[in-house]
PDB file of C-alpha atoms in Angstrom:
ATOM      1  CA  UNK A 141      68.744  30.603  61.503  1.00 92.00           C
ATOM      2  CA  UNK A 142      68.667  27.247  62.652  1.00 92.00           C
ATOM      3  CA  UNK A 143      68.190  24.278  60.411  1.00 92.00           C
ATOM      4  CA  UNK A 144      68.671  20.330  60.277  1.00 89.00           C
ATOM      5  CA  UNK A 145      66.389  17.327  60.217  1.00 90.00           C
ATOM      6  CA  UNK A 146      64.016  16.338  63.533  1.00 92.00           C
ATOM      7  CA  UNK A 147      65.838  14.029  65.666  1.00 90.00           C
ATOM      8  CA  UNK A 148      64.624  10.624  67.260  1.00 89.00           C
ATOM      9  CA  UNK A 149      64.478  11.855  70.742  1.00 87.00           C
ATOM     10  CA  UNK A 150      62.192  14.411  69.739  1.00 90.00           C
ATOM     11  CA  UNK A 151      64.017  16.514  72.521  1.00 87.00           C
ATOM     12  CA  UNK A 152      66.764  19.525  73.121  1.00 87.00           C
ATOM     13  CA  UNK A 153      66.719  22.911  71.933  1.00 89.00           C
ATOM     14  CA  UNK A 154      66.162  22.165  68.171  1.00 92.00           C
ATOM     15  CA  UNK A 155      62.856  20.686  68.953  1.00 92.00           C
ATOM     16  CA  UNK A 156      61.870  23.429  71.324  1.00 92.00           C
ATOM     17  CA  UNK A 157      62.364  26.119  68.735  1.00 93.00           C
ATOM     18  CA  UNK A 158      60.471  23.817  66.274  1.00 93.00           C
ATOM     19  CA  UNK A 159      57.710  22.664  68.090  1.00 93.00           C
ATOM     20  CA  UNK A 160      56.760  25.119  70.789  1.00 91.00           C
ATOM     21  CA  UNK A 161      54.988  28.100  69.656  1.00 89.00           C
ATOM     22  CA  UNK A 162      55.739  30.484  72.286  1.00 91.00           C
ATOM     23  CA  UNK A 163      59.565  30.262  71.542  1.00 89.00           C
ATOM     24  CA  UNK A 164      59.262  33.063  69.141  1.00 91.00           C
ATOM     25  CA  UNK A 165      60.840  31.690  65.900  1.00 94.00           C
ATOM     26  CA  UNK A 166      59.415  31.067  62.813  1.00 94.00           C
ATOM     27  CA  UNK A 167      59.221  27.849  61.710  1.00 94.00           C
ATOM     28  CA  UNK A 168      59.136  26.055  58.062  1.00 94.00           C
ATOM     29  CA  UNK A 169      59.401  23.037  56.751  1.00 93.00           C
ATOM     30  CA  UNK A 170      59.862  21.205  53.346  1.00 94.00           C
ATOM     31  CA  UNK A 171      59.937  17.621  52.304  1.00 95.00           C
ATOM     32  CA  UNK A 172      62.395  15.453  49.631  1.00 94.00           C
ATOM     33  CA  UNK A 173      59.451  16.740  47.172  1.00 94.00           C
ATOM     34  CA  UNK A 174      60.388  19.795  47.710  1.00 95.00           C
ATOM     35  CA  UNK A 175      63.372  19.779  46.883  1.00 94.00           C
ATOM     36  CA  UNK A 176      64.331  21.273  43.072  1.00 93.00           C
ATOM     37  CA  UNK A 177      67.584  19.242  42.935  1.00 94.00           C
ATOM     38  CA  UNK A 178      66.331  15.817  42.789  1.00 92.00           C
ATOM     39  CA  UNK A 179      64.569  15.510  39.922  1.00 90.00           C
ATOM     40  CA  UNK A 180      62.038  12.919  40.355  1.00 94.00           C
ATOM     41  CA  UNK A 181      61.487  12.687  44.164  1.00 93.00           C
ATOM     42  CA  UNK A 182      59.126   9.282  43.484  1.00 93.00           C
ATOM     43  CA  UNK A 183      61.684   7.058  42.398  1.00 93.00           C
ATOM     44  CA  UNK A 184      64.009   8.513  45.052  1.00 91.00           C
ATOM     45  CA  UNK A 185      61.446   7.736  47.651  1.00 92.00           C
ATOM     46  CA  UNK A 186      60.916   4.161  46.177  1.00 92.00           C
ATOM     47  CA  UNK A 187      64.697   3.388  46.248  1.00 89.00           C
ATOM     48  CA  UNK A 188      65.330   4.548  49.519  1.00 86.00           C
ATOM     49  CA  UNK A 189      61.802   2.825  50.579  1.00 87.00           C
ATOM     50  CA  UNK A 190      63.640  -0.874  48.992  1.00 86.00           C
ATOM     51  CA  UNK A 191      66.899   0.116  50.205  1.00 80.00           C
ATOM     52  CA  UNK A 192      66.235   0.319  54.066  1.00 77.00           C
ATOM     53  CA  UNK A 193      62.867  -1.612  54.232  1.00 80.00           C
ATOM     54  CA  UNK A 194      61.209   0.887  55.298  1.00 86.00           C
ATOM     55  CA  UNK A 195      57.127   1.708  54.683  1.00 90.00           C
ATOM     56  CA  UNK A 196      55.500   5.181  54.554  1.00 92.00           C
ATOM     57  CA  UNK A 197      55.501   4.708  58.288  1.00 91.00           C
ATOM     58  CA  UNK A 198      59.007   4.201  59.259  1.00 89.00           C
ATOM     59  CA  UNK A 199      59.833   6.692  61.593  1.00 89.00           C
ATOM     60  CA  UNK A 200      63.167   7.338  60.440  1.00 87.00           C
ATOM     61  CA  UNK A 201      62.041   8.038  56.417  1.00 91.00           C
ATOM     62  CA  UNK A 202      59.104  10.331  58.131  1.00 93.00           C
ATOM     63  CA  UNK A 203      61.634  12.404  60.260  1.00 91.00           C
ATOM     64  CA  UNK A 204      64.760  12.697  56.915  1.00 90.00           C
ATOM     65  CA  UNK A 205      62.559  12.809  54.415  1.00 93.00           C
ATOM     66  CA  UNK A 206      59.299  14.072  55.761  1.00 94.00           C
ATOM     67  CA  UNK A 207      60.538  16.923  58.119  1.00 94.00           C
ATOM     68  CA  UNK A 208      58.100  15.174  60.646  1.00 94.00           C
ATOM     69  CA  UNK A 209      58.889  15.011  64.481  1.00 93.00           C
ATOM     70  CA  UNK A 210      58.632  11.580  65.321  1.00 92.00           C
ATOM     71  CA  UNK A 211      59.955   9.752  68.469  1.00 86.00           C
ATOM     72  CA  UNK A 212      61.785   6.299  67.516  1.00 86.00           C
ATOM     73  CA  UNK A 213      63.722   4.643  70.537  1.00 82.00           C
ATOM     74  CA  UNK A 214      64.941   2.423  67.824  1.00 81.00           C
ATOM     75  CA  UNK A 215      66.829   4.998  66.331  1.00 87.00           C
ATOM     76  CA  UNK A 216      68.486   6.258  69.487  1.00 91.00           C
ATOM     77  CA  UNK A 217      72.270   4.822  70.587  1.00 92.00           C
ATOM     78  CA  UNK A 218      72.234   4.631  74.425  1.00 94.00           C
ATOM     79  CA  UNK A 219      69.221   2.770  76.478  1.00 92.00           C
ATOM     80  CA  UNK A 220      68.730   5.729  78.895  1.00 94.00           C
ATOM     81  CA  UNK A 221      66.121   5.637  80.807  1.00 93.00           C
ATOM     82  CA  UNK A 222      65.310   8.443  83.709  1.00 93.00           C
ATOM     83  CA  UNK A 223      63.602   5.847  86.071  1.00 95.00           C
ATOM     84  CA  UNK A 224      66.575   3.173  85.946  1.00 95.00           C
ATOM     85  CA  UNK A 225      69.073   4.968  85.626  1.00 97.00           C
ATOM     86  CA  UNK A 226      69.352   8.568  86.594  1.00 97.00           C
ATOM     87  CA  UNK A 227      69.101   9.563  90.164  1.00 97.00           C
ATOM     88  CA  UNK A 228      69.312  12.881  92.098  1.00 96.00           C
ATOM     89  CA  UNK A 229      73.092  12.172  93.588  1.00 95.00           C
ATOM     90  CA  UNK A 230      75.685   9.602  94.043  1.00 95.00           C
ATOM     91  CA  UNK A 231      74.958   8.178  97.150  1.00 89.00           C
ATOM     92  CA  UNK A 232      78.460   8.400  98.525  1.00 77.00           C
ATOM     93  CA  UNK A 233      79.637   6.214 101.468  1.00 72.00           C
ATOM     94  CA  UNK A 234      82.586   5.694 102.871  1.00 60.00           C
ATOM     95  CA  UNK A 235      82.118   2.395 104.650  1.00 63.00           C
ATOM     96  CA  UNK A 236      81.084   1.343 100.803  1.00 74.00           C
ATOM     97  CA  UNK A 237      84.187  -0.074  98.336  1.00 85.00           C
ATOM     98  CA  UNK A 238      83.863   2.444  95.864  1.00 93.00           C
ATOM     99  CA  UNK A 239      86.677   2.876  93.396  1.00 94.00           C
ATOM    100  CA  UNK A 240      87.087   5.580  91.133  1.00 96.00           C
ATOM    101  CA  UNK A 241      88.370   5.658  87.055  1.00 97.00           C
ATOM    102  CA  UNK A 242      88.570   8.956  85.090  1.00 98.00           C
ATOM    103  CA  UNK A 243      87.842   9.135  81.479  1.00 97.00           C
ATOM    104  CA  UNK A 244      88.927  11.306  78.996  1.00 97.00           C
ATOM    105  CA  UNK A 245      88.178  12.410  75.597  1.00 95.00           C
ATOM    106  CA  UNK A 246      90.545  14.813  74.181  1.00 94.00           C
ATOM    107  CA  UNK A 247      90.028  17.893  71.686  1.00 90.00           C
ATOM    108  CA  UNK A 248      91.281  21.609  71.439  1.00 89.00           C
ATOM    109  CA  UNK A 249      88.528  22.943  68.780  1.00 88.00           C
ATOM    110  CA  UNK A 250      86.185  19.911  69.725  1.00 90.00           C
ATOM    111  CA  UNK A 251      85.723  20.119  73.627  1.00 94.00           C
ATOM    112  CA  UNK A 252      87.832  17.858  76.378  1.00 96.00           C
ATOM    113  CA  UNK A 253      85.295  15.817  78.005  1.00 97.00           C
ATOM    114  CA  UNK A 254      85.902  14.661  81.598  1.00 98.00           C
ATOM    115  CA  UNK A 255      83.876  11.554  83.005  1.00 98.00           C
ATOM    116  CA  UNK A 256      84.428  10.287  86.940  1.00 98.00           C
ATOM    117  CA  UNK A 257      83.252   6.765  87.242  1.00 97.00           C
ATOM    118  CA  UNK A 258      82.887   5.195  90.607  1.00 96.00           C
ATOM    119  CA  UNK A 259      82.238   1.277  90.540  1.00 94.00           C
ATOM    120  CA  UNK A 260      81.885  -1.401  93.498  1.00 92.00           C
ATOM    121  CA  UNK A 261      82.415  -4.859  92.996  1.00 89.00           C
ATOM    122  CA  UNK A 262      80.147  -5.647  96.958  1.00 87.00           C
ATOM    123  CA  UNK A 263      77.169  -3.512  95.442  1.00 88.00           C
ATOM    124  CA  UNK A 264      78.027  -4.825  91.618  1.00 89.00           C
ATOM    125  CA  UNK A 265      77.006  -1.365  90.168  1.00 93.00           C
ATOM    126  CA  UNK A 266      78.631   1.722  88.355  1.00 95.00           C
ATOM    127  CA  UNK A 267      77.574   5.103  88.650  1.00 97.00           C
ATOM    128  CA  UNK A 268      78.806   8.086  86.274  1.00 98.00           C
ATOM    129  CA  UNK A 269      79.783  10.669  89.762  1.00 97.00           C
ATOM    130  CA  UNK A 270      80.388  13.843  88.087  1.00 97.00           C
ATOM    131  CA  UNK A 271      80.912  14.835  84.045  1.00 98.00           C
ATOM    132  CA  UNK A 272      81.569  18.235  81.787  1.00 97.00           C
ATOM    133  CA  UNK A 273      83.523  19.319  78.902  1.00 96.00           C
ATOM    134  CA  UNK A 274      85.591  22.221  78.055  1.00 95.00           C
ATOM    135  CA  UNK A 275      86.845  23.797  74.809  1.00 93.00           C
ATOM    136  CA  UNK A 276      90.204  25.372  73.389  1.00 93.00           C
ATOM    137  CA  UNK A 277      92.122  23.279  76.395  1.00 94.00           C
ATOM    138  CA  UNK A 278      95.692  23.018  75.417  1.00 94.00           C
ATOM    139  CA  UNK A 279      97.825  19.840  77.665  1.00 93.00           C
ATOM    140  CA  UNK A 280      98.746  22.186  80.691  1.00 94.00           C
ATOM    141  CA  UNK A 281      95.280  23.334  81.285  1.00 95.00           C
ATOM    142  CA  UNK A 282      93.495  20.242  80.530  1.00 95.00           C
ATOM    143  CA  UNK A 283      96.020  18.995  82.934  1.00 96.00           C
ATOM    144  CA  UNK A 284      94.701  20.824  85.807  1.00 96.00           C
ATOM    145  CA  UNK A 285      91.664  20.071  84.904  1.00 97.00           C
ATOM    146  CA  UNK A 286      93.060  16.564  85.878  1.00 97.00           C
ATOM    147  CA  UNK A 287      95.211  17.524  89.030  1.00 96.00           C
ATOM    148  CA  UNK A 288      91.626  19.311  90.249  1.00 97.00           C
ATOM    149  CA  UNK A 289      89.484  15.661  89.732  1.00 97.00           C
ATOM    150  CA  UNK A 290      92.669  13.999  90.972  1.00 96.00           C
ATOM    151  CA  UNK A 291      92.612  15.948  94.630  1.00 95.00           C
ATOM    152  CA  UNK A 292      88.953  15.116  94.477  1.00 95.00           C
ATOM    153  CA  UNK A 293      88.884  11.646  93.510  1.00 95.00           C
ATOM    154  CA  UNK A 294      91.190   8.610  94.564  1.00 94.00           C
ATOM    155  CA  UNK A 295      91.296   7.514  90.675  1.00 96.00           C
ATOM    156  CA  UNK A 296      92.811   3.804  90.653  1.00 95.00           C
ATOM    157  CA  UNK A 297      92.863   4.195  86.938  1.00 95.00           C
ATOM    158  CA  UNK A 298      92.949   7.309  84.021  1.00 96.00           C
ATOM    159  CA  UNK A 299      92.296   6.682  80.560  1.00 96.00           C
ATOM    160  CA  UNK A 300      93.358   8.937  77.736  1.00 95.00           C
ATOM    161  CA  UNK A 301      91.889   9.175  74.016  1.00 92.00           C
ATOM    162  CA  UNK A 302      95.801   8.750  72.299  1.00 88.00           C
ATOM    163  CA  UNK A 303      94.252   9.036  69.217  1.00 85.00           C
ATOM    164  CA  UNK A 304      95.106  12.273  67.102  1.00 81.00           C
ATOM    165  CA  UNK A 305      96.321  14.674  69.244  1.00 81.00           C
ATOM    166  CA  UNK A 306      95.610  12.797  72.470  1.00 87.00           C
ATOM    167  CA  UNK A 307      98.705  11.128  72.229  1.00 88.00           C
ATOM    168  CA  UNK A 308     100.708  13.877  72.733  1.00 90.00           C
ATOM    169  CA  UNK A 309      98.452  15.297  75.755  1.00 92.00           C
ATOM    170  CA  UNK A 310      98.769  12.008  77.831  1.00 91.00           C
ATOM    171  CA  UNK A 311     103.070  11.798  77.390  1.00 90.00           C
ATOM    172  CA  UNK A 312     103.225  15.626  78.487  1.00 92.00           C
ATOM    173  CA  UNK A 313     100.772  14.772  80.791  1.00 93.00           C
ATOM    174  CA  UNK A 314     103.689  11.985  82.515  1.00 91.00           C
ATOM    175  CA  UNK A 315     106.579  14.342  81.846  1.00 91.00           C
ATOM    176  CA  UNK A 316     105.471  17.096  83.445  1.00 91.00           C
ATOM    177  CA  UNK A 317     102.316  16.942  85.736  1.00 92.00           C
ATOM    178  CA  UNK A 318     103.378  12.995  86.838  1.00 93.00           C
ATOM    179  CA  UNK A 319      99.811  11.921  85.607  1.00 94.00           C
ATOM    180  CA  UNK A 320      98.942   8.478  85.190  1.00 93.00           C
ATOM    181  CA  UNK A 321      97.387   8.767  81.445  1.00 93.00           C
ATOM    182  CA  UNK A 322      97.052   5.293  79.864  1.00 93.00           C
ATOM    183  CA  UNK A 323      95.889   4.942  76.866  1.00 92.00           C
ATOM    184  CA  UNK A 324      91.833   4.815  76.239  1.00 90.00           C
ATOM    185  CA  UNK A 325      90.885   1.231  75.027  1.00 83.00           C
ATOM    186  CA  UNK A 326      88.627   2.158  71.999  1.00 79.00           C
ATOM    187  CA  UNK A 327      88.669  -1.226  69.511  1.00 76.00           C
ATOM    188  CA  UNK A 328      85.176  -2.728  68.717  1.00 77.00           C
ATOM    189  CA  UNK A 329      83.199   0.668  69.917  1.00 79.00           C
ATOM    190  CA  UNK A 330      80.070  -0.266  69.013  1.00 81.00           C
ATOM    191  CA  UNK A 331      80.150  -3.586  71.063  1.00 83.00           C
ATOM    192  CA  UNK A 332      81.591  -1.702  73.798  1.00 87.00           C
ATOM    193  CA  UNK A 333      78.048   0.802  73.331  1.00 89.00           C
ATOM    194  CA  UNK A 334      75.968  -2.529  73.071  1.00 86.00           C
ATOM    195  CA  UNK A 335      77.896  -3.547  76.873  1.00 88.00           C
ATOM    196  CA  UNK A 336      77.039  -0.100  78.227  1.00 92.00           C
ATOM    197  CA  UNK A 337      73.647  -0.384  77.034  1.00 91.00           C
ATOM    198  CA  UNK A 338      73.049  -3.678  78.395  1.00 89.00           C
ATOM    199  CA  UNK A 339      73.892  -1.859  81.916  1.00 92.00           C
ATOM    200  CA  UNK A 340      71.916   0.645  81.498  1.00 94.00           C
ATOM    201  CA  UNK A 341      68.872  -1.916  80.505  1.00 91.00           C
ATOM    202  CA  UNK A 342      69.714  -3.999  83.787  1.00 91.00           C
ATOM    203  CA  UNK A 343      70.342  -0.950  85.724  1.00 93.00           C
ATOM    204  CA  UNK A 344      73.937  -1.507  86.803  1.00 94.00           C
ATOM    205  CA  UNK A 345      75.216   1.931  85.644  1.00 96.00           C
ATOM    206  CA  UNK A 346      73.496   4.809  87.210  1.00 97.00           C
ATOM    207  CA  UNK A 347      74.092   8.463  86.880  1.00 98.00           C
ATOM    208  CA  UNK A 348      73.890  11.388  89.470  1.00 97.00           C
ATOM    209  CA  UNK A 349      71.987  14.067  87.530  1.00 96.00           C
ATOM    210  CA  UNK A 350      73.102  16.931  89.841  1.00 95.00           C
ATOM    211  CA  UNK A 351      76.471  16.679  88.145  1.00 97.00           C
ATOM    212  CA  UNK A 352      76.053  15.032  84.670  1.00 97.00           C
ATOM    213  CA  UNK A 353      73.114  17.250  82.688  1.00 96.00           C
ATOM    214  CA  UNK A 354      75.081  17.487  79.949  1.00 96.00           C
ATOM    215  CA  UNK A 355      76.040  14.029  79.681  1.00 97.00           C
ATOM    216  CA  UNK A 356      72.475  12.647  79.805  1.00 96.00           C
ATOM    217  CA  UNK A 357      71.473  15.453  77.170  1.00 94.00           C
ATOM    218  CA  UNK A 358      74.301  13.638  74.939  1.00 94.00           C
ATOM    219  CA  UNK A 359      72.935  10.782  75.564  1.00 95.00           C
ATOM    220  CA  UNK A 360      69.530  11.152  74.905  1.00 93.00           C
ATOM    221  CA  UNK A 361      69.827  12.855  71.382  1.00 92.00           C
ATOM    222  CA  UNK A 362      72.436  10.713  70.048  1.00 93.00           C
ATOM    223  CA  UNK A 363      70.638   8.205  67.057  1.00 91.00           C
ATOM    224  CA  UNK A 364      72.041   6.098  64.305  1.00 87.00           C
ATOM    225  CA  UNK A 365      73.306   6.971  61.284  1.00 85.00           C
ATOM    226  CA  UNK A 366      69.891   5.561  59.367  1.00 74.00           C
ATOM    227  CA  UNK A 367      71.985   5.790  55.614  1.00 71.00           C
ATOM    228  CA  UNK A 368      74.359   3.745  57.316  1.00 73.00           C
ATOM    229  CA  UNK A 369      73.408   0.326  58.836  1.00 64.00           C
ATOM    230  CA  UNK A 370      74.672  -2.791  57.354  1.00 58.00           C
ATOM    231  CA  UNK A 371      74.273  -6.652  58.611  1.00 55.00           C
ATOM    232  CA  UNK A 372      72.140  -4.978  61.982  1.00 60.00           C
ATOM    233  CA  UNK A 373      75.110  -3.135  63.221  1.00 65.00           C
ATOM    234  CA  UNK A 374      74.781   0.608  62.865  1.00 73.00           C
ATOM    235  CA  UNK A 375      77.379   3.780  63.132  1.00 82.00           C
ATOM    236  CA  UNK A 376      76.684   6.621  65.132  1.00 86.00           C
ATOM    237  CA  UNK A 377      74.966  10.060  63.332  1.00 85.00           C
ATOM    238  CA  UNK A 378      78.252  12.144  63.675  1.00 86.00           C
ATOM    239  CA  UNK A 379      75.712  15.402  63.587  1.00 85.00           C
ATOM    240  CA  UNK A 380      75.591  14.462  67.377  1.00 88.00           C
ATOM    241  CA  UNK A 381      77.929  15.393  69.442  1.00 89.00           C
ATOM    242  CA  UNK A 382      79.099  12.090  71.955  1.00 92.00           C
ATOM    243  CA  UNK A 383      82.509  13.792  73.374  1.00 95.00           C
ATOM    244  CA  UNK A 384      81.083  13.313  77.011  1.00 97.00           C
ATOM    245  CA  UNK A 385      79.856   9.733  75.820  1.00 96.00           C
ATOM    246  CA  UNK A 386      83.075   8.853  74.319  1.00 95.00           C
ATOM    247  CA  UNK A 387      85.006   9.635  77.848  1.00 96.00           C
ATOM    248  CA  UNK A 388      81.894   7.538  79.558  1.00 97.00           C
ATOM    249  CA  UNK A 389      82.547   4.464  77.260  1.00 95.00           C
ATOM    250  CA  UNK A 390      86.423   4.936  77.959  1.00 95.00           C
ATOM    251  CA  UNK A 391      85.944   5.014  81.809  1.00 96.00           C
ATOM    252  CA  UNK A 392      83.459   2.435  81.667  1.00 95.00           C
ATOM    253  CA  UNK A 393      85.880  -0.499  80.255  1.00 92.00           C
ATOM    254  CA  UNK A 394      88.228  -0.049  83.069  1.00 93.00           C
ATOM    255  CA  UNK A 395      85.281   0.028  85.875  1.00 93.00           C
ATOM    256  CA  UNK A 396      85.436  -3.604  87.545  1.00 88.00           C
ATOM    257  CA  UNK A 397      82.174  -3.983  89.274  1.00 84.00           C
ATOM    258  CA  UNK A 398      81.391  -7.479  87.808  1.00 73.00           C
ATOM    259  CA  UNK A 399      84.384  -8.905  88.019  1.00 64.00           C
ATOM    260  CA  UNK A 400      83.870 -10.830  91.605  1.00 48.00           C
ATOM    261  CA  UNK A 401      81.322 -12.702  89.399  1.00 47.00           C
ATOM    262  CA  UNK A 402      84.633 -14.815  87.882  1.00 44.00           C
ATOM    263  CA  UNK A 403      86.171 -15.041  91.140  1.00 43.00           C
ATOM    264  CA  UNK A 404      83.046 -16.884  92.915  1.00 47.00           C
ATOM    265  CA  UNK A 405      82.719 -19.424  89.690  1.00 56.00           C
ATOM    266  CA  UNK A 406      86.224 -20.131  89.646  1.00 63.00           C
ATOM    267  CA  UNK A 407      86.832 -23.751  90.386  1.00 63.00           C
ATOM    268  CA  UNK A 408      88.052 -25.367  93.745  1.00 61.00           C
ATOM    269  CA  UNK A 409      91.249 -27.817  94.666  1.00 65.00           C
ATOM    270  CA  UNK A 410      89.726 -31.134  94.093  1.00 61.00           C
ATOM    271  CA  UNK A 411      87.250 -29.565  91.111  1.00 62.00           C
ATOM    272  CA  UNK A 412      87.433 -31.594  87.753  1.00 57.00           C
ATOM    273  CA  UNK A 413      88.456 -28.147  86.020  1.00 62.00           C
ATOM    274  CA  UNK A 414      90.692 -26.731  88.686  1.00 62.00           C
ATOM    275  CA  UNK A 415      93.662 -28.273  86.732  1.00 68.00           C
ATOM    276  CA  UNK A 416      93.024 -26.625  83.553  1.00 64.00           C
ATOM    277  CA  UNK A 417      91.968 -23.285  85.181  1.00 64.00           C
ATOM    278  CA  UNK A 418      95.373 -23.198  87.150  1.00 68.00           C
ATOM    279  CA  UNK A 419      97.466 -23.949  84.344  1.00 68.00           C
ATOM    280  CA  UNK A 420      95.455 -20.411  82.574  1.00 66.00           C
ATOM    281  CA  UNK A 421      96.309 -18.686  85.782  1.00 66.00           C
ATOM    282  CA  UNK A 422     100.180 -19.900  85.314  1.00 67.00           C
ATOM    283  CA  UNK A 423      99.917 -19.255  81.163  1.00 63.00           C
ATOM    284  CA  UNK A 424      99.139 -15.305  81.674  1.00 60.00           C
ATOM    285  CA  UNK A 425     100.938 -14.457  84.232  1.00 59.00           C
ATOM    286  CA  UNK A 426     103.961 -15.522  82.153  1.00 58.00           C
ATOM    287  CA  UNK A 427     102.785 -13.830  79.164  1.00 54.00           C
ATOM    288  CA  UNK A 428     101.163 -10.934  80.181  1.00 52.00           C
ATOM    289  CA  UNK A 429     102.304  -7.657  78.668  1.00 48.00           C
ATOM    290  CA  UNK A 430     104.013  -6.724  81.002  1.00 49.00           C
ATOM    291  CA  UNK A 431     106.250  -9.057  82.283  1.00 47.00           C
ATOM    292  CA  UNK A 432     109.656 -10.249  80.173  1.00 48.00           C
ATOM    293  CA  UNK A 433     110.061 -12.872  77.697  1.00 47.00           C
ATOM    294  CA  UNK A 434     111.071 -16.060  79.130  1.00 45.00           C
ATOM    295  CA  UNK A 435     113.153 -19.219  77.887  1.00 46.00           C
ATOM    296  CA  UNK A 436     111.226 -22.030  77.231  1.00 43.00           C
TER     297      UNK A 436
END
């Protein structure tokens, strides 16, 4: 038996069993009307009509409330698309500056997800190199799932989910496999999806598909939570899985392929601004994280 409500790709294996008559299944449907615990469906339909602005039409009332397969980009989280932004193989050079970041999203009944990211700041592009997730992974073998990437990849950076049990993955991780784990940046998520989206829509990110089916499956099925969105921001439908998207997000805050942009509009000795934009250089080197507290 396999149940649940269409989804806005209109794609993956739910869809096939619904939609394509030679897959064998049977298939039903129903509608909020026909449901015998609401007990006038009309003045549901009404208040969920005023509460989300939505018309007869609106995809996402047609596919929740309908049962109806309907396609709705709008719905869907990540800008994917195939001719942009997904490409046989990663082009691999070595004359080219490539630099490589693994991400990591941690779970033991939820799967570890794995994503290599390999940026250049001379070509000003990302690409997603090679992706997959595993289940029941407890620290010593997700670590050599690690060690594995690590022989394969020269990471310059490896960021850990510490939230939950991550935390105590990345510090064994240290102690006893002398892994690099820092901690995953995750504050303000859903900014960090609009970033990654806006890369995908300019086609700075790219992704090898060889390597990374499962990842662009994730990504193209993920949607909005539609009983969720307030003030135009949106959560993510947690009936999706985004493990491998999570890890992608993760990697892709640490990748560094714009930053020559800053470098080249930095201002010159004899500049009107140069002043002020030394004395920022001077202010974080003496309070970054890192470094002591000194006198005044």
């Amino acid at each position: 038996l396999v149940t649940g409500t269409p989804n806005a790709a209109c794609a993956g294996k739910f869809f096939e069993l619904a939609t394509n008559p030679l897959s064998g299944w049977e298939v039903h449907n129903w509608t909020i009307r026909d449901n015998p615990h609401i007990r006038d469906a009309d003045e549901e339909v009404s208040r969920l009509m005023q509460q989300n602005g939505w018309t007869p039409d609106s995809p996402a009332y047609r596919r929740e409330y309908l049962g109806e397969w309907v396609r709705d980009t709008e719905s869907l989280v990540f800008a994917l698309d195939n001719d942009r932004n997904v490409f046989p193989t990663f082009p691999e050079d070595s004359t080219d500056d490539w630099a490589y970041v693994l991400g990591v999203d941690i779970g033991y009944n939820d799967p570890c997800a794995f994503v290599v990211m390999a940026y250049s700041m001379r070509k000003r592009e990302a690409w997603i190199v090679e992706s997959y997730k595993e289940e029941k992974l407890i620290p010593s073998k997700a670590a050599m799932h690690v060690e594995r990437l690590r022989e394969k990849y020269p990471f310059v950076k490896i960021v850990v989910d510490t939230g939950g049990m991550g935390k105590g993955y990345a510090e064994e991780w240290k102690e006893k496999h002398q892994i690099p784990a820092e901690p995953a940046k995750k504050q303000n998520k859903l900014a960090y999806v609009e970033m990654f989206n806006g890369e995908l829509r300019t086609g700075s990110i790219k992704i090898a598909l060889d390597r990374n089916k499962q990842l662009i499956d994730e990504m193209r099925l993920i949607q909005r939570d539609v009983t969720k969105v307030q003030n135009g921001r949106f959560e993510i439908d947690q009936r999706f899985a985004d493990h491998l998207c999570d890890a992608a997000i993760y990697a892709s805050r640490e990748c560094a392929h714009q930053a020559h942009n800053e470098a080249k509009e930095s201002p010159r000795p004899g500049d009107k601004d140069y002043l002020g934009y030394r004395l920022k250089q001077i202010e974080k080197k003496i309070f970054a994280e890192d470094e002591p507290e000194l006198p005044w």
